[in-house]
Amino acid sequence: MKVMKFGGTSVADRAAIERLIAIVRAERQAEAQTEGGDARGPIVVVSALSGVTDRLLGVAALAGSGDIEGARTSLRDLRARHVTVSEVITDASLRQPVLDFLHREFDDLERIVSALAVLQEVSPRWLDAIAATGEILSSQIVAAALTAHKLPAGWVDSRRAVVTDGEHTAAAPKFEETTAALMAHADPPLAAGRIPVMGGFVGATTSGLTTTLGRGGSDFSAAIVGACLGASEIQIWTDVDGMLTADPRLVKNPPVVPHLSFAEASELAYFGAKVLHPATIQPAVARNIPVRILNSQRATARGTLITAERPRTERALTAVASKKAVTVVDITSTRMLMAHGFLRRLFEVFERFKTPVDVITTSEVSVSVTIDDPRRLPPIIEALSEFAQVEREDQMAIVCVVGDGLHDDPRLAAQVLASVGDVPLRMVSQAASRRNITFVIRESDLPLALGRVHDKFFAAIATR
Ligand code: ADP
Ligand code: ASP
Ligand code: MG
């Protein structure tokens, strides 16, 4: 049994959902042949229609600022878009209950938004309740559309099937409870030969409060479901041909990487390859389940396969990932740095303010770290200033070149750094695994640096 996750662009409109239906039908037919007519699954996990999560969070922000009219206008557009997309449910008797459901959801949202606009405050708990609507609705539409197209499906409410902690907007799954919940909610449709369809990104606490797994979290949902139910494969259907050697928004026509190791994929996702949510690989690793990235607009493309090990190829480097809008924090203390306990004290500050650090470098008198999320930086700087001088620099970028070859060829790291030429390097780091070399530069230098690294190490692959 496979888990097939379809991202926002893969359910964006009627045409996209019809492509999804064709892909699921092909999977059912292939399964039926191999299983001797006794097909189970797949389980389908969907994102919100593309752009909807952004719009819903926008509605919450408008409500928070007291702009009730703005919030209502956005909700009206969203309601109309979902009604239009519901036309993909070609059977009117199946479409009507979905329309009733979506009108109830939007009526509820309007009431919530009006109340929040009076309070002018939106707590993370309400943000989650609002944002989750996107996936709840898209999964309802897709389940009914599959059924209407003679692929009997069963809607699974992710708020019942995925159990998380209470960390709203970035909740973590509880695997044991989720396994039991999936057994109770996804297994019955499977056993009855129906295709379970559920929204990604969304879960709920044991006490029933709606949570979300963080932006881009539908990939993570698919992996959680795959791991809990022991799937044979987790498929991530998206709008590119697979994991590419670089971000296609920053480098022209990067080629596809046909095969990645789990470790390489984790590293790339963590350092900015948006095609995969950073947490996706962990559940797959735990159960050794292959992950495949595929293009829903070109279902015949081979995509990228991610497994525990990848075959050795002539390619020393696999891909380059990058992250913008990073802040570097320099912490300097001439007296304290070498004293034991200094680093503990320093990292305790970041921990206290729940701010993860990504890249770390040290010298005799200073430690530099990068952070992604500068929201809590002012109190962090205040706390660090009690025992060190602190400086921040915004608008920086991380470049992370990944490849198992870095481990085998000691010259490669220097060649990577040399390839960026005169672009000033602010920090450089290579960890014990030596699977990546990571450096920090100014964000304005990113296109130039990425282009240079890509030309030297990956462009040749494209012409092969
Ligand atoms: P989905 O909605 O299907 O989850 P996302 O927008 O989250 O899709 O992820 C796909 C996008 O990730 C691509 O359209 C591409 O712009 C971006 N991306 C960034 N880096 C990479 C990479 N190395 N390989 C492929 N896509 C990448
Ligand atoms: N819809 C959510 C988001 O936009 C989750 C996802 O698409 O993976 O972040
Ligand atoms: Mg995504």
Coordinates of C-alpha atoms and ligand atoms in Angstrom, one line a residue:
M1 CA 0.0 0.0 0.0
K2 CA 1.3 3.4 -1.0
V3 CA 0.8 6.9 0.4
M4 CA 0.3 9.4 -2.4
K5 CA 0.6 13.1 -1.3
F6 CA -0.5 15.8 -3.7
G7 CA 0.7 19.4 -3.1
G8 CA -1.2 22.6 -3.6
T9 CA -0.5 23.0 -7.3
S10 CA -1.6 19.4 -7.8
V11 CA -5.1 20.2 -6.5
A12 CA -5.2 23.8 -7.6
D13 CA -8.2 23.6 -9.8
R14 CA -10.5 21.2 -11.7
A15 CA -7.9 20.3 -14.3
A16 CA -5.3 19.5 -11.6
I17 CA -7.8 17.3 -9.6
E18 CA -8.7 15.5 -12.8
R19 CA -5.0 14.8 -13.3
L20 CA -4.8 13.5 -9.7
I21 CA -7.7 11.2 -10.4
A22 CA -5.9 9.7 -13.5
I23 CA -2.8 9.2 -11.4
V24 CA -4.7 7.4 -8.6
R25 CA -6.5 5.3 -11.2
A26 CA -3.3 4.2 -12.8
E27 CA -1.9 3.3 -9.3
R28 CA -5.1 1.3 -8.5
Q29 CA -4.8 -0.6 -11.8
A30 CA -1.1 -1.4 -11.2
E31 CA -1.8 -2.6 -7.7
A32 CA -4.7 -4.8 -8.8
Q33 CA -2.4 -6.5 -11.3
T34 CA 0.4 -7.2 -8.8
E35 CA -2.0 -8.1 -5.9
G36 CA -4.1 -10.4 -8.1
G37 CA -7.2 -8.2 -8.1
D38 CA -7.1 -7.5 -4.3
A39 CA -6.0 -3.9 -4.3
R40 CA -5.6 -2.0 -1.0
G41 CA -5.1 1.7 -1.1
P42 CA -3.5 3.9 -1.9
I43 CA -4.0 6.4 0.8
V44 CA -4.3 9.9 -0.6
V45 CA -3.0 13.0 1.4
V46 CA -3.8 16.4 -0.1
S47 CA -2.7 20.0 0.6
A48 CA -5.0 22.9 0.4
L49 CA -5.7 24.3 -3.1
S50 CA -2.6 26.3 -4.0
G51 CA -2.3 29.7 -2.3
V52 CA -5.2 29.0 0.1
T53 CA -3.1 28.6 3.3
D54 CA -1.5 32.0 2.5
R55 CA -4.9 33.5 2.0
L56 CA -6.3 32.0 5.2
L57 CA -3.4 33.3 7.2
G58 CA -4.0 36.6 5.5
V59 CA -7.6 36.5 6.7
A60 CA -6.4 35.9 10.3
A61 CA -4.0 38.8 10.0
L62 CA -6.7 41.1 8.7
A63 CA -9.0 40.1 11.6
G64 CA -6.1 40.6 14.1
S65 CA -5.7 44.2 12.8
G66 CA -9.5 44.8 13.1
D67 CA -10.1 44.9 9.3
I68 CA -13.2 43.0 9.3
E69 CA -14.3 44.0 5.8
G70 CA -11.0 43.0 4.3
A71 CA -11.2 39.6 6.1
R72 CA -14.8 39.1 4.8
T73 CA -13.9 39.9 1.3
S74 CA -11.0 37.4 1.3
L75 CA -13.4 34.7 2.7
R76 CA -15.9 35.5 0.0
D77 CA -13.3 34.9 -2.7
L78 CA -12.1 31.7 -1.0
R79 CA -15.7 30.4 -0.7
A80 CA -16.4 31.1 -4.4
R81 CA -13.1 29.4 -5.5
H82 CA -14.0 26.3 -3.6
V83 CA -17.5 26.2 -4.9
T84 CA -16.1 26.5 -8.5
V85 CA -13.5 23.7 -7.9
S86 CA -16.3 21.5 -6.5
E87 CA -17.6 21.2 -10.1
V88 CA -14.9 18.4 -10.4
I89 CA -17.4 16.3 -8.4
T90 CA -19.4 15.4 -11.5
D91 CA -22.2 13.6 -9.7
A92 CA -24.6 16.1 -8.2
S93 CA -25.7 13.8 -5.4
L94 CA -22.1 13.6 -4.2
R95 CA -21.4 17.3 -4.8
Q96 CA -24.3 18.7 -2.8
P97 CA -23.1 17.3 0.6
V98 CA -19.7 18.7 -0.1
L99 CA -21.1 22.1 -0.9
D100 CA -23.2 22.0 2.3
F101 CA -20.1 21.1 4.2
L102 CA -18.0 23.9 2.7
H103 CA -20.7 26.5 3.3
R104 CA -20.9 25.5 6.9
E105 CA -17.1 25.8 7.2
F106 CA -17.1 29.3 5.7
D107 CA -20.1 30.4 7.8
D108 CA -18.1 29.2 10.9
L109 CA -15.0 31.0 9.7
E110 CA -16.9 34.3 9.2
R111 CA -18.2 34.1 12.8
I112 CA -14.7 33.3 14.1
V113 CA -13.2 36.1 12.1
S114 CA -15.8 38.6 13.3
A115 CA -15.1 37.7 16.9
L116 CA -11.3 37.9 16.4
A117 CA -11.7 41.3 14.7
V118 CA -13.4 42.7 17.8
L119 CA -10.7 41.3 20.1
Q120 CA -7.9 42.3 17.6
E121 CA -5.9 39.4 18.6
V122 CA -5.3 36.0 17.0
S123 CA -3.7 33.4 19.2
P124 CA -1.7 30.5 17.6
R125 CA -4.6 28.3 18.5
W126 CA -7.0 30.3 16.4
L127 CA -4.4 30.6 13.6
D128 CA -4.4 26.8 13.4
A129 CA -8.1 26.5 13.4
I130 CA -8.3 28.9 10.5
A131 CA -5.4 27.6 8.5
A132 CA -6.6 24.0 8.8
T133 CA -9.7 24.7 6.9
G134 CA -7.8 24.7 3.6
E135 CA -6.8 21.0 3.9
I136 CA -10.2 20.0 5.4
L137 CA -12.0 21.4 2.4
S138 CA -9.6 20.2 -0.3
S139 CA -9.7 16.6 1.1
Q140 CA -13.5 16.7 1.1
I141 CA -13.6 17.8 -2.5
V142 CA -10.9 15.3 -3.7
A143 CA -12.6 12.3 -1.8
A144 CA -16.0 13.1 -3.5
A145 CA -14.4 13.7 -6.9
L146 CA -12.6 10.3 -6.8
T147 CA -15.9 8.6 -5.9
A148 CA -17.7 10.5 -8.6
H149 CA -15.1 9.2 -11.1
K150 CA -15.7 5.6 -10.1
L151 CA -12.8 5.3 -7.6
P152 CA -14.7 4.8 -4.3
A153 CA -13.0 6.9 -1.6
G154 CA -13.6 7.6 2.0
W155 CA -12.9 11.0 3.7
V156 CA -10.7 10.7 6.8
D157 CA -10.8 13.7 9.1
S158 CA -7.1 14.5 9.9
R159 CA -8.2 16.1 13.2
R160 CA -9.1 12.6 14.3
A161 CA -6.4 10.6 12.5
V162 CA -3.2 12.5 13.4
V163 CA -2.5 13.1 17.1
T164 CA 0.0 15.8 18.0
D165 CA 1.4 17.8 20.9
G166 CA 0.0 21.2 21.6
E167 CA 2.7 23.3 20.0
H168 CA 0.3 25.3 17.8
T169 CA 1.6 26.2 14.3
A170 CA 4.5 23.8 14.6
A171 CA 3.0 20.7 16.2
A172 CA 4.9 17.4 16.5
P173 CA 3.1 14.1 15.9
K174 CA 2.7 11.5 18.6
F175 CA 3.4 8.3 16.7
E176 CA 1.8 5.7 19.0
E177 CA -1.5 7.6 19.4
T178 CA -1.5 8.4 15.6
T179 CA -1.0 4.8 14.7
A180 CA -4.0 3.8 16.8
A181 CA -6.1 6.7 15.4
L182 CA -5.2 5.8 11.8
M183 CA -6.1 2.2 12.5
A184 CA -9.5 3.4 13.7
H185 CA -10.2 5.9 10.9
A186 CA -8.1 5.0 7.8
D187 CA -8.2 1.2 8.1
P188 CA -12.0 0.7 7.8
P189 CA -12.2 2.4 4.3
L190 CA -9.1 0.5 3.2
A191 CA -10.6 -2.8 4.4
A192 CA -13.8 -2.0 2.5
G193 CA -11.8 -1.4 -0.7
R194 CA -12.2 2.4 -0.6
I195 CA -9.4 4.9 -1.0
P196 CA -8.8 6.9 2.2
V197 CA -8.4 10.7 1.5
M198 CA -7.2 13.0 4.1
G199 CA -5.9 16.5 4.4
G200 CA -2.2 17.0 5.2
F201 CA -0.7 19.6 7.4
V202 CA -3.5 19.2 10.0
G203 CA -3.8 17.2 13.3
A204 CA -5.3 17.7 16.7
T205 CA -4.2 17.3 20.3
T206 CA -5.4 14.4 22.5
S207 CA -8.0 16.9 23.8
G208 CA -9.2 17.6 20.3
L209 CA -7.8 21.1 19.6
T210 CA -6.9 21.5 16.0
T211 CA -3.1 21.9 15.3
T212 CA -0.9 22.3 12.2
L213 CA 2.5 20.8 11.5
G214 CA 4.1 24.0 10.2
R215 CA 4.2 25.4 6.7
G216 CA 4.8 22.9 3.9
G217 CA 3.8 20.2 6.5
S218 CA 1.6 18.0 4.2
D219 CA 4.8 16.2 3.1
F220 CA 5.4 15.4 6.7
S221 CA 1.8 14.2 7.1
A222 CA 2.2 11.8 4.3
A223 CA 5.4 10.4 5.9
I224 CA 3.7 10.1 9.3
V225 CA 0.8 8.2 7.7
G226 CA 3.2 6.0 5.7
A227 CA 5.3 5.2 8.8
C228 CA 2.4 4.5 11.1
L229 CA 0.7 2.2 8.6
G230 CA 3.9 0.5 7.2
A231 CA 3.4 1.8 3.6
S232 CA 5.5 0.3 0.9
E233 CA 6.3 3.8 -0.6
I234 CA 5.6 7.5 0.1
Q235 CA 5.0 9.5 -3.0
I236 CA 5.2 13.3 -3.1
W237 CA 3.4 14.6 -6.2
T238 CA 4.3 18.2 -6.9
D239 CA 5.0 20.7 -9.8
V240 CA 8.6 19.8 -10.7
D241 CA 10.2 16.7 -12.1
G242 CA 11.8 15.7 -8.8
M243 CA 14.6 16.9 -6.5
L244 CA 16.5 19.2 -8.8
T245 CA 20.3 20.0 -8.5
A246 CA 19.3 23.5 -7.4
D247 CA 16.3 25.7 -6.7
P248 CA 14.7 26.3 -10.2
R249 CA 13.6 29.8 -9.1
L250 CA 17.3 30.7 -8.7
V251 CA 19.1 28.6 -11.2
K252 CA 18.0 28.1 -14.8
N253 CA 16.9 24.6 -15.8
P254 CA 18.6 22.5 -13.1
P255 CA 18.6 18.8 -13.9
V256 CA 16.7 16.2 -11.9
V257 CA 18.6 14.1 -9.3
P258 CA 17.4 10.5 -10.0
H259 CA 18.4 8.9 -6.7
L260 CA 19.2 10.4 -3.3
S261 CA 20.1 8.8 0.0
F262 CA 17.9 9.6 3.0
A263 CA 20.8 11.5 4.6
E264 CA 21.3 13.7 1.4
A265 CA 17.6 14.4 1.1
S266 CA 17.3 15.4 4.8
E267 CA 20.2 17.8 4.4
L268 CA 18.8 19.4 1.3
A269 CA 15.4 19.8 2.7
Y270 CA 16.7 21.2 5.9
F271 CA 18.8 23.8 4.1
G272 CA 16.0 25.1 1.8
A273 CA 15.0 22.6 -0.9
K274 CA 11.3 23.5 -0.6
V275 CA 10.2 20.5 -2.6
L276 CA 10.4 18.4 0.6
H277 CA 9.4 19.5 4.1
P278 CA 12.5 19.1 6.3
A279 CA 10.8 16.6 8.7
T280 CA 9.5 14.3 5.9
I281 CA 12.4 11.9 5.8
Q282 CA 12.6 11.0 9.6
P283 CA 9.5 8.8 9.6
A284 CA 10.6 7.2 6.4
V285 CA 14.0 6.4 7.8
A286 CA 12.5 4.9 11.0
R287 CA 10.6 2.4 8.9
N288 CA 12.9 2.3 5.9
I289 CA 10.2 3.3 3.5
P290 CA 11.3 4.7 0.0
V291 CA 10.1 8.2 -0.8
R292 CA 9.5 9.2 -4.4
I293 CA 9.1 12.8 -5.7
L294 CA 7.0 13.0 -8.8
N295 CA 5.5 15.6 -11.2
S296 CA 1.7 15.5 -11.3
Q297 CA 1.8 17.5 -14.5
R298 CA 4.1 15.0 -16.2
A299 CA 3.3 11.7 -14.6
T300 CA 5.5 9.8 -16.9
A301 CA 8.7 11.6 -15.8
R302 CA 10.8 9.2 -13.6
G303 CA 11.1 11.6 -10.7
T304 CA 13.5 11.2 -7.7
L305 CA 13.8 8.1 -5.6
I306 CA 15.0 8.5 -2.0
T307 CA 16.2 5.4 -0.2
A308 CA 18.6 4.5 2.7
E309 CA 21.6 4.2 0.3
R310 CA 22.0 5.4 -3.3
P311 CA 24.0 3.6 -5.9
R312 CA 27.5 5.0 -6.4
T313 CA 27.7 7.1 -9.5
E314 CA 30.3 9.3 -11.1
R315 CA 28.6 12.3 -9.5
A316 CA 30.6 13.3 -6.5
L317 CA 28.1 16.1 -5.6
T318 CA 24.3 15.6 -5.5
A319 CA 22.7 19.0 -5.3
V320 CA 22.9 22.5 -3.8
A321 CA 20.3 24.0 -1.5
S322 CA 20.0 27.5 -0.3
K323 CA 18.1 29.6 2.3
K324 CA 17.4 33.3 2.1
A325 CA 16.5 35.8 4.9
V326 CA 18.9 34.3 7.4
T327 CA 20.3 36.3 10.3
V328 CA 23.9 35.9 11.5
V329 CA 24.5 36.5 15.2
D330 CA 28.1 37.1 16.3
I331 CA 28.7 36.6 20.0
T332 CA 32.1 37.8 21.2
S333 CA 33.6 37.5 24.7
T334 CA 37.3 38.0 25.2
R335 CA 37.2 36.9 28.8
M336 CA 34.7 34.1 28.7
L337 CA 34.9 32.1 25.6
M338 CA 37.4 29.5 26.6
A339 CA 35.9 29.1 30.1
H340 CA 33.9 26.0 30.5
G341 CA 30.2 26.5 30.6
F342 CA 30.3 29.4 28.2
L343 CA 28.8 27.5 25.2
R344 CA 26.1 26.0 27.5
R345 CA 25.1 29.4 28.7
L346 CA 25.0 30.7 25.2
F347 CA 22.9 28.0 23.7
E348 CA 20.6 28.0 26.7
V349 CA 19.6 31.5 25.7
F350 CA 18.5 30.3 22.2
E351 CA 16.8 27.3 23.8
R352 CA 14.9 29.5 26.3
F353 CA 13.5 31.6 23.4
K354 CA 12.8 28.5 21.3
T355 CA 14.9 29.7 18.4
P356 CA 16.9 26.9 16.6
V357 CA 20.3 27.8 15.2
D358 CA 21.4 26.3 11.9
V359 CA 25.1 27.0 11.1
I360 CA 27.7 27.5 13.9
T361 CA 31.3 28.5 13.6
T362 CA 33.8 29.5 16.4
S363 CA 37.0 31.4 16.8
E364 CA 39.1 31.9 19.9
V365 CA 37.0 34.9 21.0
S366 CA 33.7 34.6 19.2
V367 CA 30.9 32.3 18.2
S368 CA 28.8 33.0 15.1
V369 CA 25.4 31.3 14.5
T370 CA 22.7 31.7 12.0
I371 CA 19.0 31.7 12.7
D372 CA 16.0 31.5 10.5
D373 CA 13.4 33.1 12.6
P374 CA 14.5 36.5 14.1
R375 CA 11.2 37.2 15.9
R376 CA 12.6 36.5 19.3
L377 CA 16.0 38.0 18.6
P378 CA 15.6 41.2 20.6
P379 CA 15.2 39.4 24.0
I380 CA 17.9 36.9 22.9
I381 CA 20.4 39.7 22.3
E382 CA 19.4 41.2 25.6
A383 CA 20.1 38.0 27.5
L384 CA 23.4 37.3 25.6
S385 CA 24.5 40.8 26.3
E386 CA 24.7 40.0 30.0
F387 CA 27.9 38.1 29.3
A388 CA 29.1 39.0 25.8
Q389 CA 29.0 41.5 23.0
V390 CA 26.5 40.7 20.4
E391 CA 26.0 41.9 16.8
R392 CA 23.4 40.9 14.3
E393 CA 23.5 41.0 10.5
D394 CA 20.3 40.4 8.5
Q395 CA 19.7 39.6 4.9
M396 CA 22.2 36.8 4.7
A397 CA 21.9 33.5 2.9
I398 CA 23.0 29.9 3.5
V399 CA 24.4 27.8 0.7
C400 CA 24.6 24.1 1.4
V401 CA 26.3 21.8 -1.2
V402 CA 25.4 18.2 -0.6
G403 CA 27.0 15.0 -1.8
D404 CA 28.3 11.7 -0.3
G405 CA 31.4 12.3 -2.5
L406 CA 32.6 15.1 -0.1
H407 CA 33.4 12.3 2.3
D408 CA 35.5 10.3 -0.2
D409 CA 37.5 13.1 -2.0
P410 CA 39.2 15.5 0.4
R411 CA 39.9 18.0 -2.5
L412 CA 36.3 18.6 -3.2
A413 CA 35.4 20.9 -0.4
A414 CA 38.2 23.3 -1.4
Q415 CA 37.0 23.2 -5.0
V416 CA 33.5 24.1 -4.0
L417 CA 34.6 27.1 -2.0
A418 CA 37.0 28.2 -4.8
S419 CA 34.1 28.0 -7.3
V420 CA 32.3 31.0 -5.8
G421 CA 35.3 33.2 -6.7
D422 CA 35.3 36.6 -5.2
V423 CA 32.0 36.3 -3.3
P424 CA 32.8 37.1 0.3
L425 CA 32.2 34.1 2.6
R426 CA 30.9 35.1 6.0
M427 CA 30.9 31.7 7.7
V428 CA 32.1 28.2 6.4
S429 CA 31.2 24.9 8.0
Q430 CA 31.6 21.2 7.4
A431 CA 30.3 18.7 10.0
A432 CA 31.6 15.3 10.9
S433 CA 29.5 13.4 8.5
R434 CA 31.2 15.4 5.7
R435 CA 28.2 15.0 3.5
N436 CA 27.8 18.7 3.0
I437 CA 29.8 21.9 2.9
T438 CA 27.9 24.9 4.0
F439 CA 28.7 28.6 3.8
V440 CA 27.0 31.8 4.6
I441 CA 27.1 34.8 2.2
R442 CA 25.1 38.1 1.7
E443 CA 21.7 37.4 0.3
S444 CA 22.4 39.8 -2.5
D445 CA 25.3 37.6 -3.6
L446 CA 23.2 34.4 -3.7
P447 CA 22.3 34.3 -7.4
L448 CA 25.9 34.8 -8.4
A449 CA 27.3 32.3 -6.0
L450 CA 24.7 29.7 -6.7
G451 CA 25.2 30.2 -10.5
R452 CA 28.9 29.7 -10.1
V453 CA 28.7 26.5 -8.0
H454 CA 26.0 25.1 -10.2
D455 CA 27.9 25.8 -13.5
K456 CA 31.0 24.1 -12.1
F457 CA 29.5 21.0 -10.6
F458 CA 26.1 20.4 -12.0
A459 CA 25.5 22.1 -15.4
A460 CA 27.4 19.3 -17.2
I461 CA 24.8 16.8 -16.0
A462 CA 22.1 18.7 -17.8
T463 CA 23.7 18.3 -21.2
R464 CA 24.3 14.6 -20.8
Ligands
ADP1 P1 3.9 21.5 -3.2 O1 2.8 22.5 -3.2 O2 3.6 20.4 -4.2 O3 4.2 20.9 -1.8 P2 6.1 23.2 -3.0 O4 6.0 24.6 -3.6 O5 6.1 23.1 -1.6 O6 5.1 22.2 -3.8 O7 7.5 22.6 -3.5 C1 7.9 22.6 -4.9 C2 8.7 23.7 -5.3 O8 10.0 23.7 -4.6 C3 9.1 23.8 -6.7 O9 8.1 24.4 -7.5 C4 10.4 24.6 -6.7 O10 10.2 25.9 -7.0 C5 10.9 24.5 -5.2 N1 12.2 24.0 -5.0 C6 13.2 24.6 -4.3 N2 14.4 23.9 -4.4 C7 14.1 22.8 -5.1 C8 14.9 21.7 -5.6 N3 16.2 21.6 -5.2 N4 14.3 20.8 -6.4 C9 13.0 20.9 -6.7 N5 12.2 21.9 -6.4 C10 12.8 22.9 -5.6
ASP2 N1 -1.0 24.0 2.8 C1 0.1 24.0 3.8 C2 1.0 25.2 3.4 O1 0.8 25.9 2.4 C3 0.8 22.7 3.8 C4 1.4 22.2 2.6 O2 0.9 22.6 1.5 O3 2.3 21.3 2.6 O4 2.0 25.4 4.1
MG3 MG 5.3 21.7 -0.2

